Short mmCIF file of C-alpha atoms in Angstrom, two decimals:
data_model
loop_
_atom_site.label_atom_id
_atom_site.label_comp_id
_atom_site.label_asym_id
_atom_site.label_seq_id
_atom_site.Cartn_x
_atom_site.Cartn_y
_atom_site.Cartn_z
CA UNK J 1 89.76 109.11 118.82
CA UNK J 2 90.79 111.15 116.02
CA UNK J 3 86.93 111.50 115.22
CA UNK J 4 85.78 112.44 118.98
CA UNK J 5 88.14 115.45 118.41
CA UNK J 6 86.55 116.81 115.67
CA UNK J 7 87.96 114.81 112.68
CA UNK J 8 86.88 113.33 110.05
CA UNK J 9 88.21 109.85 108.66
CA UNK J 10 88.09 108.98 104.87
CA UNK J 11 89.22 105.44 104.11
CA UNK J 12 90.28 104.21 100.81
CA UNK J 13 89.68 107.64 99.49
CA UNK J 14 92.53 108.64 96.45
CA UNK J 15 93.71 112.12 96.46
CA UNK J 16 93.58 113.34 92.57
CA UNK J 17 94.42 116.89 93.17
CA UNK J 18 95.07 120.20 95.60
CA UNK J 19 94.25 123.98 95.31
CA UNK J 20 95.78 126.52 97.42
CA UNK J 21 93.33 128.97 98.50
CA UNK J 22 93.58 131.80 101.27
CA UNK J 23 95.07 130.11 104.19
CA UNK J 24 94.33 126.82 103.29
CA UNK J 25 94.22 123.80 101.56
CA UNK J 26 91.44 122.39 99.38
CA UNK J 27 92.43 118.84 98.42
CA UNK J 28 89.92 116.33 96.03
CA UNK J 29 89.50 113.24 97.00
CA UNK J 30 88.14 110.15 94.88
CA UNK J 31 86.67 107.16 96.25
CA UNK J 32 84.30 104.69 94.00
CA UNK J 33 84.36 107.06 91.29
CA UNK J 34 82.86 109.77 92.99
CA UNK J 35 85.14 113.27 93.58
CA UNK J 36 84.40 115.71 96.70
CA UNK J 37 86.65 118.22 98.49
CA UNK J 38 88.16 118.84 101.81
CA UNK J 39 89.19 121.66 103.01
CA UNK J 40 92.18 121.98 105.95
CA UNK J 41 94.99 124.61 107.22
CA UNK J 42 97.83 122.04 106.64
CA UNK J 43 98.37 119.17 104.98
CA UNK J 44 100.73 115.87 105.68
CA UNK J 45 101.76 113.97 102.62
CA UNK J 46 102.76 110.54 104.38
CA UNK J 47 101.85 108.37 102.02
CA UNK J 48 104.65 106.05 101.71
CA UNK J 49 105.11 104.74 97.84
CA UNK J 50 103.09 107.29 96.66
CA UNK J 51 104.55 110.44 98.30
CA UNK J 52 106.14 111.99 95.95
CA UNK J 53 103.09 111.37 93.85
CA UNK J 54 101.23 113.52 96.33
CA UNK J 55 104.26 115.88 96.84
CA UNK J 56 103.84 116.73 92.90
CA UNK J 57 99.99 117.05 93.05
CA UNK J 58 100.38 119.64 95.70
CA UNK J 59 102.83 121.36 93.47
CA UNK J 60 106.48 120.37 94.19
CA UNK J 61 108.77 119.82 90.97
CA UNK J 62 109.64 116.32 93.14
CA UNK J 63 113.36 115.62 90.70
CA UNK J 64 114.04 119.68 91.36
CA UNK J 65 113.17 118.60 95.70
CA UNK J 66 115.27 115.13 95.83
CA UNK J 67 111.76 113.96 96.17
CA UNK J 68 111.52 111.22 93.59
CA UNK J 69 111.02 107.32 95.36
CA UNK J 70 113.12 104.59 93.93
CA UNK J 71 111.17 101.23 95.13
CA UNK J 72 113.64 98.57 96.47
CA UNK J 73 111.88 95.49 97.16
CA UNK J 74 112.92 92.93 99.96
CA UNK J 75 111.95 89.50 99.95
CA UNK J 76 111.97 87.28 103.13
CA UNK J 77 112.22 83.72 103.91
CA UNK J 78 111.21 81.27 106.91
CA UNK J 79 112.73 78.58 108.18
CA UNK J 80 111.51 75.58 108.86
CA UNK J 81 110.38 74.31 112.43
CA UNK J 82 111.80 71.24 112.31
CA UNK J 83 115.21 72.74 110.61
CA UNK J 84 117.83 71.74 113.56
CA UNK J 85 118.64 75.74 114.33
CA UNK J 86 118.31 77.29 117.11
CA UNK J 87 118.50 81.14 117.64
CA UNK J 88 117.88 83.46 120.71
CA UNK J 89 119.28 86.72 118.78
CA UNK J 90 119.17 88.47 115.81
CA UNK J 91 122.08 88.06 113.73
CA UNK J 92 123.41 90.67 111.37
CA UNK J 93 126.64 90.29 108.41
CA UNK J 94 127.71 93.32 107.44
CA UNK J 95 125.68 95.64 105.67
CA UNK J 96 124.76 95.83 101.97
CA UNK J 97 124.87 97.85 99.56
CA UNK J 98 121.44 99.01 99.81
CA UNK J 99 120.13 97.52 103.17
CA UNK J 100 121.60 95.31 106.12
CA UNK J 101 121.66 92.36 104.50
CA UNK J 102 119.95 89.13 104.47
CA UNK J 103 120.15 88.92 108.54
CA UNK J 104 118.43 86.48 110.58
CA UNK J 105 115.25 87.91 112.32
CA UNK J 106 112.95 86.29 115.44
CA UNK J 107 109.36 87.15 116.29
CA UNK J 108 107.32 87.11 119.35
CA UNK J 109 106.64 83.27 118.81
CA UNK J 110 110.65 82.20 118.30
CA UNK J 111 110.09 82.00 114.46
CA UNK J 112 113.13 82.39 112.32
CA UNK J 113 112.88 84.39 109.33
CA UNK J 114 115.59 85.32 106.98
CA UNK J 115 116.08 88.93 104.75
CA UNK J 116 115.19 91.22 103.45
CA UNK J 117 117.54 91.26 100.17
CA UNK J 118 117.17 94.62 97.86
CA UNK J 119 116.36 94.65 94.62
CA UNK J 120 114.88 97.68 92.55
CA UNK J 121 111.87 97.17 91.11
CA UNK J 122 109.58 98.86 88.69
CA UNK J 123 105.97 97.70 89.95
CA UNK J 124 105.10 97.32 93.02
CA UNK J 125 105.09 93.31 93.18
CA UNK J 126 104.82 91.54 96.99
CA UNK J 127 105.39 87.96 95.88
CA UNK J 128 108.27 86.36 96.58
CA UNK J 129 110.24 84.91 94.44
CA UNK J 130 110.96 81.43 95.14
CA UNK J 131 113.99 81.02 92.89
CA UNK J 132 116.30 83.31 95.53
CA UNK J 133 116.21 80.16 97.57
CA UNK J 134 119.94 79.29 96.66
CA UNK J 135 121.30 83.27 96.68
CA UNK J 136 119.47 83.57 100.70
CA UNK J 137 121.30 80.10 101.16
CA UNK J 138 124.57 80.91 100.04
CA UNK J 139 124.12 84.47 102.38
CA UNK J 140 122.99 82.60 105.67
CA UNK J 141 125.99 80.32 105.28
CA UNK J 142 128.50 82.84 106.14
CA UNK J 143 127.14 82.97 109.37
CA UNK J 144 125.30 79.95 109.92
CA UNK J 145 126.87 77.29 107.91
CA UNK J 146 124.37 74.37 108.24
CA UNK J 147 121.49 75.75 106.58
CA UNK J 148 120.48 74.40 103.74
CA UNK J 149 117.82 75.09 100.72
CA UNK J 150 115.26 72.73 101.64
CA UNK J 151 115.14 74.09 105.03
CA UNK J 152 113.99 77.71 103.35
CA UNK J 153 110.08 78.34 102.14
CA UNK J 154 109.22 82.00 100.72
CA UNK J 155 107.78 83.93 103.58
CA UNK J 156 106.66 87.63 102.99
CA UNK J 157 107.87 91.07 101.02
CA UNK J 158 108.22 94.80 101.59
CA UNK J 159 108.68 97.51 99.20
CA UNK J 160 111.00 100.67 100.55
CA UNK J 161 110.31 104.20 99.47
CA UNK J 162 114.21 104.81 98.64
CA UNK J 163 115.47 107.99 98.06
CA UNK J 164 118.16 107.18 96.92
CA UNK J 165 118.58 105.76 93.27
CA UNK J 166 121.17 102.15 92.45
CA UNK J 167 124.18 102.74 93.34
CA UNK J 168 123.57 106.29 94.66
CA UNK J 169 125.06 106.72 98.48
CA UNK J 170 122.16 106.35 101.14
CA UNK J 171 119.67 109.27 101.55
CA UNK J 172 117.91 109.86 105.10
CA UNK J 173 114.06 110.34 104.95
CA UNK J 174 112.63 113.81 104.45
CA UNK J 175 110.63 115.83 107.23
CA UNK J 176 109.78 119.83 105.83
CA UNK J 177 107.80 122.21 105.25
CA UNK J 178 107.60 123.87 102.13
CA UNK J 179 106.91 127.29 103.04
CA UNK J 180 110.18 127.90 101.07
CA UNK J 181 108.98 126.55 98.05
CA UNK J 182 105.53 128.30 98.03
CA UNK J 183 103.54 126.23 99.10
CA UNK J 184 102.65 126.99 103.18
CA UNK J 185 101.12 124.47 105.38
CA UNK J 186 102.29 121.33 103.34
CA UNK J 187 104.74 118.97 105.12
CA UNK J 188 105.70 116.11 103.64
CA UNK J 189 107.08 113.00 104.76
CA UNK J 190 108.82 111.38 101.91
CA UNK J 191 110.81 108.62 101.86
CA UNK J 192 111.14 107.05 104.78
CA UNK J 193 111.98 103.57 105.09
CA UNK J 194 112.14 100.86 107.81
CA UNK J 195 113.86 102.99 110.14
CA UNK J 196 111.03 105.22 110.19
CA UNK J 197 109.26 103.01 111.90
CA UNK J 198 111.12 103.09 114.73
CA UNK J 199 111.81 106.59 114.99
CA UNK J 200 107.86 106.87 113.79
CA UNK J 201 106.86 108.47 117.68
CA UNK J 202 109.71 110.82 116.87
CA UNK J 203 108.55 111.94 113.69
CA UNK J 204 105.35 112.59 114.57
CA UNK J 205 106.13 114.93 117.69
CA UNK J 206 109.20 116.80 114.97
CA UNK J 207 106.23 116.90 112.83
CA UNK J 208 103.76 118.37 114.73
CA UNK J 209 106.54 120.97 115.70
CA UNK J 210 106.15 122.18 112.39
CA UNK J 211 102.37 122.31 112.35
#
């Protein structure tokens, strides 16, 4: 679609640098080792982990901006078919200190998954570890008592682009542009987390807004 329009797609393609030049954006691109430029009137940094990498390519001073990611890692876990619980909601504790909590979590199919936790990490690392087993147990029994360790198998991971640092109060995601900070037609999208993904129709109108 995007292509019909009058765009062009580059997959897998690494951006190493930007140039500002009248009215627009030159940006360099790297893909199997060879470098070639694009040129474009704006310029959307959305890129998750790495956006406040891009943000500092393209000029921002990203500790100056608030910009800098902190990755917190959450791991999940599944519970067994045959395990003798049945759900037919989610089921939330109260909030940690840097996510919900290990909550319980359905999917289309019925299956019963269990997390995330949050830990900050220093590499981005999507195994899980299968030693949490007893520290997910010991969480799920406040609210379901009867579940026990054996019932628990290591399921998948996500990495969130944090904002804010350990221990630091929570820090909403970050929609601008940076006209302000010299540098016109960049917006970037930095930081934003699992809620992002719901509000993710939202933030694309908002950002278009600022197109």
């Amino acid at each position: 679609e995007l292509e019909a329009h009058g765009g062009q797609l580059l997959a897998l393609h690494e951006v190493v640098a930007f140039e500002r030049v009248p009215d627009r954006w030159r940006v360099e691109v790297r893909h199997q080792g060879e470098v070639q430029s694009v040129r474009c009137g704006v310029v959307i940094n959305a890129a998750g982990l790495d956006s406040d990498r891009v943000a500092a390519r393209a000029g921002m001073d990203v500790d100056a901006a608030g910009y800098r990611i902190h990755p917190c890692k959450g791991d999940y876990f599944s519970l067994a078919p045959s395990a003798p619980i049945e759900l037919n909601r989610l089921v939330y504790p109260v909030p940690a200190e840097a996510g919900l909590g290990i909550h319980a979590t359905l999917d289309l199919a019925g299956r019963i998954r269990f997390g995330p936790d949050a830990e900050y990490v220093e590499e981005l690392d999507f195994e899980v570890d299968a030693r949490k087993v007893d520290v997910f147990t010991e969480a799920i029994q406040r609210y379901l008592p009867r579940v026990q360790p054996e019932w628990l198998s290591p399921d998948y991971a996500g990495i969130r682009p944090k904002l804010a640092r350990p221990g630091e109060a929570f820090r909403d995601f970050v929609v601008v542009e940076e006209s302000e900070n010299g540098l016109p037609g960049l917006i970037n999208c930095v930081g934003i987390e699992s809620p992002g993904l719901t509000a993710a129709l939202a933030i694309g109108e908002y950002t278009l807004s600022l197109v």
